[in-house]
């Protein structure tokens, strides 16, 4: 169903020229999608809507207390989001600075979104994938946990600033709590926090601390599930359902849908965080998204 709806939206993309801009940048998403849209519906759903593909393995009524909230971005949503992350003369995407404390952070007026998660959860890899259309932006990725030691600020055109936070847990910076807690609590223009959770192991004790901070400070945040192509479908389904139940029953500020990301960040395997970062960052609300 999702794949069918996505194909139906292709024609409407052409009517969006004035909204998305002009020239090559405006239709880069369409060009990227043309090859993907030729895939059989089952493969297309698996690639673009992995949670819906996973949902097919869930027997309705078997566990009334468990369910999945599926997020369906349209082709227009994904095209608009891609335009945010496509570097051009009019849309500058660049690294700004790094800071070890909030009082060292740049005084910026644009909305901010930040990415936070355990060490080695795949945070820097995801940010690098988001900036794949701005290859001059360097995002350092390491196989060793705890590589990010500072708050790293990136300008995403005129839209918002993206902040890469140090990982918590193993090899976290000694002043991690002061650095991160102060930022989350006091950064006035922080509009959305993306909290990355390893789908192989689920929500860990260290993740709960980060969740508690977001809840305590009344921050709107999104749960991003990384490495969804690593576990078996059965194990992934179990983890996803447990995390969805946690979001539904234990949180107030978390976006109701989960956002999946693959390890290898194949084409279109991460449209959800991209679209959410762009669309939600420019929203003035800081409360729970319905």
PDB file of N, CA and C in Angstrom, residues 48-136:
ATOM      1  N   UNK A  48      12.029   1.676   1.418  1.00  0.00           N
ATOM      2  CA  UNK A  48      11.579   3.011   1.787  1.00  0.00           C
ATOM      3  C   UNK A  48      10.745   3.016   3.069  1.00  0.00           C
ATOM      4  N   UNK A  49       9.980   1.937   3.303  1.00  0.00           N
ATOM      5  CA  UNK A  49       9.118   1.857   4.486  1.00  0.00           C
ATOM      6  C   UNK A  49       9.416   0.563   5.249  1.00  0.00           C
ATOM      7  N   UNK A  50      10.599   0.455   5.837  1.00  0.00           N
ATOM      8  CA  UNK A  50      11.002  -0.817   6.460  1.00  0.00           C
ATOM      9  C   UNK A  50      10.105  -1.263   7.603  1.00  0.00           C
ATOM     10  N   UNK A  51       9.531  -0.329   8.362  1.00  0.00           N
ATOM     11  CA  UNK A  51       8.660  -0.745   9.457  1.00  0.00           C
ATOM     12  C   UNK A  51       7.346  -1.319   8.944  1.00  0.00           C
ATOM     13  N   UNK A  52       6.852  -0.805   7.813  1.00  0.00           N
ATOM     14  CA  UNK A  52       5.636  -1.376   7.243  1.00  0.00           C
ATOM     15  C   UNK A  52       5.904  -2.786   6.740  1.00  0.00           C
ATOM     16  N   UNK A  53       7.073  -2.984   6.150  1.00  0.00           N
ATOM     17  CA  UNK A  53       7.447  -4.320   5.682  1.00  0.00           C
ATOM     18  C   UNK A  53       7.550  -5.265   6.876  1.00  0.00           C
ATOM     19  N   UNK A  54       8.066  -4.763   7.986  1.00  0.00           N
ATOM     20  CA  UNK A  54       8.192  -5.566   9.200  1.00  0.00           C
ATOM     21  C   UNK A  54       6.821  -5.857   9.797  1.00  0.00           C
ATOM     22  N   UNK A  55       5.923  -4.882   9.683  1.00  0.00           N
ATOM     23  CA  UNK A  55       4.588  -5.016  10.269  1.00  0.00           C
ATOM     24  C   UNK A  55       3.818  -6.178   9.658  1.00  0.00           C
ATOM     25  N   UNK A  56       4.155  -6.580   8.446  1.00  0.00           N
ATOM     26  CA  UNK A  56       3.467  -7.681   7.787  1.00  0.00           C
ATOM     27  C   UNK A  56       3.685  -9.000   8.520  1.00  0.00           C
ATOM     28  N   UNK A  57       4.761  -9.060   9.335  1.00  0.00           N
ATOM     29  CA  UNK A  57       5.066 -10.289  10.064  1.00  0.00           C
ATOM     30  C   UNK A  57       4.402 -10.318  11.441  1.00  0.00           C
ATOM     31  N   UNK A  58       3.661  -9.257  11.773  1.00  0.00           N
ATOM     32  CA  UNK A  58       3.004  -9.161  13.067  1.00  0.00           C
ATOM     33  C   UNK A  58       1.577  -9.662  12.929  1.00  0.00           C
ATOM     34  N   UNK A  59       1.198 -10.661  13.729  1.00  0.00           N
ATOM     35  CA  UNK A  59      -0.145 -11.244  13.650  1.00  0.00           C
ATOM     36  C   UNK A  59      -1.125 -10.344  14.399  1.00  0.00           C
ATOM     37  N   UNK A  60      -2.084  -9.726  13.691  1.00  0.00           N
ATOM     38  CA  UNK A  60      -3.050  -8.826  14.355  1.00  0.00           C
ATOM     39  C   UNK A  60      -3.810  -9.549  15.461  1.00  0.00           C
ATOM     40  N   UNK A  61      -3.959  -8.885  16.601  1.00  0.00           N
ATOM     41  CA  UNK A  61      -4.722  -9.444  17.697  1.00  0.00           C
ATOM     42  C   UNK A  61      -3.956 -10.394  18.588  1.00  0.00           C
ATOM     43  N   UNK A  62      -2.739 -10.788  18.167  1.00  0.00           N
ATOM     44  CA  UNK A  62      -1.966 -11.725  18.978  1.00  0.00           C
ATOM     45  C   UNK A  62      -1.510 -11.086  20.278  1.00  0.00           C
ATOM     46  N   UNK A  63      -1.222  -9.776  20.241  1.00  0.00           N
ATOM     47  CA  UNK A  63      -0.854  -9.026  21.438  1.00  0.00           C
ATOM     48  C   UNK A  63      -1.565  -7.677  21.372  1.00  0.00           C
ATOM     49  N   UNK A  64      -2.776  -7.588  21.944  1.00  0.00           N
ATOM     50  CA  UNK A  64      -3.550  -6.334  21.863  1.00  0.00           C
ATOM     51  C   UNK A  64      -2.811  -5.136  22.443  1.00  0.00           C
ATOM     52  N   UNK A  65      -1.850  -5.382  23.350  1.00  0.00           N
ATOM     53  CA  UNK A  65      -1.126  -4.275  23.985  1.00  0.00           C
ATOM     54  C   UNK A  65       0.025  -3.776  23.137  1.00  0.00           C
ATOM     55  N   UNK A  66       0.298  -4.454  22.008  1.00  0.00           N
ATOM     56  CA  UNK A  66       1.429  -4.072  21.161  1.00  0.00           C
ATOM     57  C   UNK A  66       0.933  -3.662  19.776  1.00  0.00           C
ATOM     58  N   UNK A  67       1.540  -2.616  19.221  1.00  0.00           N
ATOM     59  CA  UNK A  67       1.202  -2.170  17.872  1.00  0.00           C
ATOM     60  C   UNK A  67       2.340  -1.294  17.356  1.00  0.00           C
ATOM     61  N   UNK A  68       2.268  -0.934  16.082  1.00  0.00           N
ATOM     62  CA  UNK A  68       3.258  -0.047  15.479  1.00  0.00           C
ATOM     63  C   UNK A  68       2.570   1.186  14.926  1.00  0.00           C
ATOM     64  N   UNK A  69       3.149   2.347  15.169  1.00  0.00           N
ATOM     65  CA  UNK A  69       2.712   3.570  14.512  1.00  0.00           C
ATOM     66  C   UNK A  69       3.593   3.768  13.282  1.00  0.00           C
ATOM     67  N   UNK A  70       3.017   3.671  12.107  1.00  0.00           N
ATOM     68  CA  UNK A  70       3.778   3.739  10.866  1.00  0.00           C
ATOM     69  C   UNK A  70       3.742   5.157  10.312  1.00  0.00           C
ATOM     70  N   UNK A  71       4.900   5.659   9.937  1.00  0.00           N
ATOM     71  CA  UNK A  71       5.017   7.005   9.377  1.00  0.00           C
ATOM     72  C   UNK A  71       5.186   6.900   7.873  1.00  0.00           C
ATOM     73  N   UNK A  72       4.356   7.632   7.101  1.00  0.00           N
ATOM     74  CA  UNK A  72       4.367   7.543   5.644  1.00  0.00           C
ATOM     75  C   UNK A  72       4.673   8.895   5.017  1.00  0.00           C
ATOM     76  N   UNK A  73       5.932   9.262   4.882  1.00  0.00           N
ATOM     77  CA  UNK A  73       6.238  10.513   4.172  1.00  0.00           C
ATOM     78  C   UNK A  73       5.921  10.342   2.690  1.00  0.00           C
ATOM     79  N   UNK A  74       5.387  11.381   2.090  1.00  0.00           N
ATOM     80  CA  UNK A  74       5.110  11.342   0.663  1.00  0.00           C
ATOM     81  C   UNK A  74       6.387  11.658  -0.109  1.00  0.00           C
ATOM     82  N   UNK A  75       6.338  11.445  -1.407  1.00  0.00           N
ATOM     83  CA  UNK A  75       7.480  11.787  -2.250  1.00  0.00           C
ATOM     84  C   UNK A  75       7.762  13.286  -2.165  1.00  0.00           C
ATOM     85  N   UNK A  76       6.701  14.082  -2.081  1.00  0.00           N
ATOM     86  CA  UNK A  76       6.887  15.529  -1.951  1.00  0.00           C
ATOM     87  C   UNK A  76       7.605  15.882  -0.649  1.00  0.00           C
ATOM     88  N   UNK A  77       7.233  15.190   0.452  1.00  0.00           N
ATOM     89  CA  UNK A  77       7.918  15.413   1.730  1.00  0.00           C
ATOM     90  C   UNK A  77       9.407  15.114   1.616  1.00  0.00           C
ATOM     91  N   UNK A  78       9.712  13.981   1.008  1.00  0.00           N
ATOM     92  CA  UNK A  78      11.109  13.564   0.893  1.00  0.00           C
ATOM     93  C   UNK A  78      11.873  14.509  -0.040  1.00  0.00           C
ATOM     94  N   UNK A  79      11.213  14.946  -1.126  1.00  0.00           N
ATOM     95  CA  UNK A  79      11.864  15.882  -2.046  1.00  0.00           C
ATOM     96  C   UNK A  79      12.162  17.205  -1.353  1.00  0.00           C
ATOM     97  N   UNK A  80      11.213  17.688  -0.566  1.00  0.00           N
ATOM     98  CA  UNK A  80      11.424  18.954   0.144  1.00  0.00           C
ATOM     99  C   UNK A  80      12.559  18.806   1.163  1.00  0.00           C
ATOM    100  N   UNK A  81      12.565  17.674   1.867  1.00  0.00           N
ATOM    101  CA  UNK A  81      13.617  17.442   2.848  1.00  0.00           C
ATOM    102  C   UNK A  81      14.984  17.360   2.175  1.00  0.00           C
ATOM    103  N   UNK A  82      15.034  16.684   1.023  1.00  0.00           N
ATOM    104  CA  UNK A  82      16.306  16.573   0.320  1.00  0.00           C
ATOM    105  C   UNK A  82      16.809  17.937  -0.119  1.00  0.00           C
ATOM    106  N   UNK A  83      15.882  18.836  -0.475  1.00  0.00           N
ATOM    107  CA  UNK A  83      16.296  20.177  -0.888  1.00  0.00           C
ATOM    108  C   UNK A  83      16.959  20.916   0.271  1.00  0.00           C
ATOM    109  N   UNK A  84      16.525  20.636   1.509  1.00  0.00           N
ATOM    110  CA  UNK A  84      17.174  21.252   2.667  1.00  0.00           C
ATOM    111  C   UNK A  84      18.639  20.853   2.747  1.00  0.00           C
ATOM    112  N   UNK A  85      18.923  19.601   2.411  1.00  0.00           N
ATOM    113  CA  UNK A  85      20.263  19.043   2.605  1.00  0.00           C
ATOM    114  C   UNK A  85      21.104  19.052   1.329  1.00  0.00           C
ATOM    115  N   UNK A  86      20.609  19.691   0.277  1.00  0.00           N
ATOM    116  CA  UNK A  86      21.366  19.780  -0.965  1.00  0.00           C
ATOM    117  C   UNK A  86      22.127  21.101  -1.002  1.00  0.00           C
ATOM    118  N   UNK A  87      23.452  21.024  -1.012  1.00  0.00           N
ATOM    119  CA  UNK A  87      24.276  22.231  -0.995  1.00  0.00           C
ATOM    120  C   UNK A  87      24.234  22.934  -2.343  1.00  0.00           C
ATOM    121  N   UNK A  88      24.170  24.266  -2.302  1.00  0.00           N
ATOM    122  CA  UNK A  88      24.218  25.087  -3.505  1.00  0.00           C
ATOM    123  C   UNK A  88      24.679  26.479  -3.096  1.00  0.00           C
ATOM    124  N   UNK A  89      24.835  27.338  -4.092  1.00  0.00           N
ATOM    125  CA  UNK A  89      25.265  28.701  -3.784  1.00  0.00           C
ATOM    126  C   UNK A  89      24.251  29.416  -2.896  1.00  0.00           C
ATOM    127  N   UNK A  90      22.986  29.072  -3.061  1.00  0.00           N
ATOM    128  CA  UNK A  90      21.936  29.727  -2.272  1.00  0.00           C
ATOM    129  C   UNK A  90      21.590  28.939  -1.010  1.00  0.00           C
ATOM    130  N   UNK A  91      22.110  27.752  -0.884  1.00  0.00           N
ATOM    131  CA  UNK A  91      21.795  26.913   0.274  1.00  0.00           C
ATOM    132  C   UNK A  91      23.108  26.363   0.836  1.00  0.00           C
ATOM    133  N   UNK A  92      23.768  27.181   1.626  1.00  0.00           N
ATOM    134  CA  UNK A  92      25.084  26.813   2.157  1.00  0.00           C
ATOM    135  C   UNK A  92      24.940  25.819   3.308  1.00  0.00           C
ATOM    136  N   UNK A  93      25.651  24.722   3.167  1.00  0.00           N
ATOM    137  CA  UNK A  93      25.690  23.703   4.217  1.00  0.00           C
ATOM    138  C   UNK A  93      27.144  23.561   4.632  1.00  0.00           C
ATOM    139  N   UNK A  94      27.433  23.803   5.901  1.00  0.00           N
ATOM    140  CA  UNK A  94      28.827  23.841   6.317  1.00  0.00           C
ATOM    141  C   UNK A  94      28.976  23.597   7.811  1.00  0.00           C
ATOM    142  N   UNK A  95      30.167  23.116   8.157  1.00  0.00           N
ATOM    143  CA  UNK A  95      30.543  22.995   9.565  1.00  0.00           C
ATOM    144  C   UNK A  95      30.801  24.391  10.103  1.00  0.00           C
ATOM    145  N   UNK A  96      30.268  24.685  11.288  1.00  0.00           N
ATOM    146  CA  UNK A  96      30.443  26.007  11.879  1.00  0.00           C
ATOM    147  C   UNK A  96      31.542  26.023  12.934  1.00  0.00           C
ATOM    148  N   UNK A  97      31.372  25.226  13.986  1.00  0.00           N
ATOM    149  CA  UNK A  97      32.330  25.247  15.081  1.00  0.00           C
ATOM    150  C   UNK A  97      32.050  24.084  16.019  1.00  0.00           C
ATOM    151  N   UNK A  98      32.922  23.913  17.008  1.00  0.00           N
ATOM    152  CA  UNK A  98      32.728  22.915  18.054  1.00  0.00           C
ATOM    153  C   UNK A  98      32.831  23.597  19.406  1.00  0.00           C
ATOM    154  N   UNK A  99      32.204  22.999  20.408  1.00  0.00           N
ATOM    155  CA  UNK A  99      32.217  23.591  21.747  1.00  0.00           C
ATOM    156  C   UNK A  99      32.247  22.487  22.793  1.00  0.00           C
ATOM    157  N   UNK A 100      32.947  22.731  23.880  1.00  0.00           N
ATOM    158  CA  UNK A 100      32.995  21.768  24.974  1.00  0.00           C
ATOM    159  C   UNK A 100      31.994  22.111  26.066  1.00  0.00           C
ATOM    160  N   UNK A 101      31.476  23.342  26.024  1.00  0.00           N
ATOM    161  CA  UNK A 101      30.452  23.765  26.982  1.00  0.00           C
ATOM    162  C   UNK A 101      29.473  24.688  26.269  1.00  0.00           C
ATOM    163  N   UNK A 102      28.299  24.836  26.876  1.00  0.00           N
ATOM    164  CA  UNK A 102      27.279  25.665  26.253  1.00  0.00           C
ATOM    165  C   UNK A 102      27.728  27.111  26.122  1.00  0.00           C
ATOM    166  N   UNK A 103      28.472  27.608  27.106  1.00  0.00           N
ATOM    167  CA  UNK A 103      28.898  29.010  27.016  1.00  0.00           C
ATOM    168  C   UNK A 103      29.961  29.227  25.952  1.00  0.00           C
ATOM    169  N   UNK A 104      30.466  28.122  25.357  1.00  0.00           N
ATOM    170  CA  UNK A 104      31.388  28.221  24.224  1.00  0.00           C
ATOM    171  C   UNK A 104      30.654  28.066  22.891  1.00  0.00           C
ATOM    172  N   UNK A 105      29.379  27.728  22.948  1.00  0.00           N
ATOM    173  CA  UNK A 105      28.615  27.482  21.727  1.00  0.00           C
ATOM    174  C   UNK A 105      28.301  28.795  21.022  1.00  0.00           C
ATOM    175  N   UNK A 106      28.167  28.765  19.703  1.00  0.00           N
ATOM    176  CA  UNK A 106      27.849  29.986  18.963  1.00  0.00           C
ATOM    177  C   UNK A 106      26.454  30.499  19.295  1.00  0.00           C
ATOM    178  N   UNK A 107      26.304  31.795  19.296  1.00  0.00           N
ATOM    179  CA  UNK A 107      25.007  32.425  19.561  1.00  0.00           C
ATOM    180  C   UNK A 107      24.254  32.507  18.238  1.00  0.00           C
ATOM    181  N   UNK A 108      23.415  31.522  17.983  1.00  0.00           N
ATOM    182  CA  UNK A 108      22.708  31.422  16.715  1.00  0.00           C
ATOM    183  C   UNK A 108      21.212  31.623  16.939  1.00  0.00           C
ATOM    184  N   UNK A 109      20.547  32.172  15.924  1.00  0.00           N
ATOM    185  CA  UNK A 109      19.118  32.448  16.050  1.00  0.00           C
ATOM    186  C   UNK A 109      18.263  31.456  15.260  1.00  0.00           C
ATOM    187  N   UNK A 110      18.896  30.664  14.408  1.00  0.00           N
ATOM    188  CA  UNK A 110      18.127  29.665  13.672  1.00  0.00           C
ATOM    189  C   UNK A 110      17.693  28.542  14.613  1.00  0.00           C
ATOM    190  N   UNK A 111      16.612  27.847  14.283  1.00  0.00           N
ATOM    191  CA  UNK A 111      16.222  26.660  15.066  1.00  0.00           C
ATOM    192  C   UNK A 111      17.356  25.629  15.043  1.00  0.00           C
ATOM    193  N   UNK A 112      17.442  24.840  16.092  1.00  0.00           N
ATOM    194  CA  UNK A 112      18.459  23.783  16.162  1.00  0.00           C
ATOM    195  C   UNK A 112      17.799  22.426  16.372  1.00  0.00           C
ATOM    196  N   UNK A 113      18.422  21.413  15.790  1.00  0.00           N
ATOM    197  CA  UNK A 113      18.083  20.023  16.094  1.00  0.00           C
ATOM    198  C   UNK A 113      19.372  19.352  16.526  1.00  0.00           C
ATOM    199  N   UNK A 114      19.298  18.453  17.497  1.00  0.00           N
ATOM    200  CA  UNK A 114      20.509  17.766  17.942  1.00  0.00           C
ATOM    201  C   UNK A 114      20.322  16.262  17.857  1.00  0.00           C
ATOM    202  N   UNK A 115      21.443  15.565  17.690  1.00  0.00           N
ATOM    203  CA  UNK A 115      21.453  14.112  17.614  1.00  0.00           C
ATOM    204  C   UNK A 115      22.258  13.580  18.792  1.00  0.00           C
ATOM    205  N   UNK A 116      21.656  12.680  19.555  1.00  0.00           N
ATOM    206  CA  UNK A 116      22.287  12.155  20.753  1.00  0.00           C
ATOM    207  C   UNK A 116      22.054  10.651  20.819  1.00  0.00           C
ATOM    208  N   UNK A 117      22.997   9.925  21.423  1.00  0.00           N
ATOM    209  CA  UNK A 117      22.838   8.482  21.548  1.00  0.00           C
ATOM    210  C   UNK A 117      24.056   7.858  22.208  1.00  0.00           C
ATOM    211  N   UNK A 118      23.970   6.565  22.483  1.00  0.00           N
ATOM    212  CA  UNK A 118      25.090   5.859  23.091  1.00  0.00           C
ATOM    213  C   UNK A 118      26.284   5.836  22.145  1.00  0.00           C
ATOM    214  N   UNK A 119      27.455   5.669  22.725  1.00  0.00           N
ATOM    215  CA  UNK A 119      28.663   5.533  21.921  1.00  0.00           C
ATOM    216  C   UNK A 119      28.509   4.341  20.976  1.00  0.00           C
ATOM    217  N   UNK A 120      28.885   4.535  19.727  1.00  0.00           N
ATOM    218  CA  UNK A 120      28.865   3.487  18.708  1.00  0.00           C
ATOM    219  C   UNK A 120      27.449   3.092  18.268  1.00  0.00           C
ATOM    220  N   UNK A 121      26.469   3.973  18.473  1.00  0.00           N
ATOM    221  CA  UNK A 121      25.110   3.666  18.042  1.00  0.00           C
ATOM    222  C   UNK A 121      24.910   3.990  16.565  1.00  0.00           C
ATOM    223  N   UNK A 122      25.859   4.726  15.967  1.00  0.00           N
ATOM    224  CA  UNK A 122      25.759   5.074  14.556  1.00  0.00           C
ATOM    225  C   UNK A 122      25.349   6.508  14.310  1.00  0.00           C
ATOM    226  N   UNK A 123      25.549   7.363  15.300  1.00  0.00           N
ATOM    227  CA  UNK A 123      25.110   8.755  15.211  1.00  0.00           C
ATOM    228  C   UNK A 123      25.876   9.539  14.149  1.00  0.00           C
ATOM    229  N   UNK A 124      27.197   9.515  14.217  1.00  0.00           N
ATOM    230  CA  UNK A 124      27.997  10.256  13.238  1.00  0.00           C
ATOM    231  C   UNK A 124      27.810   9.699  11.830  1.00  0.00           C
ATOM    232  N   UNK A 125      27.621   8.384  11.724  1.00  0.00           N
ATOM    233  CA  UNK A 125      27.389   7.776  10.410  1.00  0.00           C
ATOM    234  C   UNK A 125      26.090   8.273   9.803  1.00  0.00           C
ATOM    235  N   UNK A 126      25.056   8.409  10.630  1.00  0.00           N
ATOM    236  CA  UNK A 126      23.784   8.921  10.135  1.00  0.00           C
ATOM    237  C   UNK A 126      23.915  10.367   9.694  1.00  0.00           C
ATOM    238  N   UNK A 127      24.595  11.185  10.484  1.00  0.00           N
ATOM    239  CA  UNK A 127      24.766  12.592  10.129  1.00  0.00           C
ATOM    240  C   UNK A 127      25.571  12.713   8.841  1.00  0.00           C
ATOM    241  N   UNK A 128      26.574  11.869   8.693  1.00  0.00           N
ATOM    242  CA  UNK A 128      27.359  11.870   7.446  1.00  0.00           C
ATOM    243  C   UNK A 128      26.470  11.523   6.250  1.00  0.00           C
ATOM    244  N   UNK A 129      25.545  10.579   6.444  1.00  0.00           N
ATOM    245  CA  UNK A 129      24.622  10.213   5.369  1.00  0.00           C
ATOM    246  C   UNK A 129      23.669  11.358   5.050  1.00  0.00           C
ATOM    247  N   UNK A 130      23.220  12.075   6.071  1.00  0.00           N
ATOM    248  CA  UNK A 130      22.329  13.217   5.837  1.00  0.00           C
ATOM    249  C   UNK A 130      23.022  14.291   5.014  1.00  0.00           C
ATOM    250  N   UNK A 131      24.340  14.402   5.178  1.00  0.00           N
ATOM    251  CA  UNK A 131      25.106  15.409   4.444  1.00  0.00           C
ATOM    252  C   UNK A 131      25.719  14.848   3.154  1.00  0.00           C
ATOM    253  N   UNK A 132      25.201  13.743   2.668  1.00  0.00           N
ATOM    254  CA  UNK A 132      25.772  13.130   1.463  1.00  0.00           C
ATOM    255  C   UNK A 132      25.621  14.014   0.230  1.00  0.00           C
ATOM    256  N   UNK A 133      24.654  14.944   0.238  1.00  0.00           N
ATOM    257  CA  UNK A 133      24.472  15.866  -0.880  1.00  0.00           C
ATOM    258  C   UNK A 133      25.269  17.145  -0.694  1.00  0.00           C
ATOM    259  N   UNK A 134      26.091  17.170   0.346  1.00  0.00           N
ATOM    260  CA  UNK A 134      27.012  18.286   0.594  1.00  0.00           C
ATOM    261  C   UNK A 134      28.383  17.672   0.905  1.00  0.00           C
ATOM    262  N   UNK A 135      29.024  17.062  -0.096  1.00  0.00           N
ATOM    263  CA  UNK A 135      30.246  16.280   0.136  1.00  0.00           C
ATOM    264  C   UNK A 135      31.406  17.077   0.711  1.00  0.00           C
ATOM    265  N   UNK A 136      31.361  18.414   0.607  1.00  0.00           N
ATOM    266  CA  UNK A 136      32.449  19.207   1.160  1.00  0.00           C
ATOM    267  C   UNK A 136      32.371  19.302   2.681  1.00  0.00           C
TER     268      UNK A 136
END
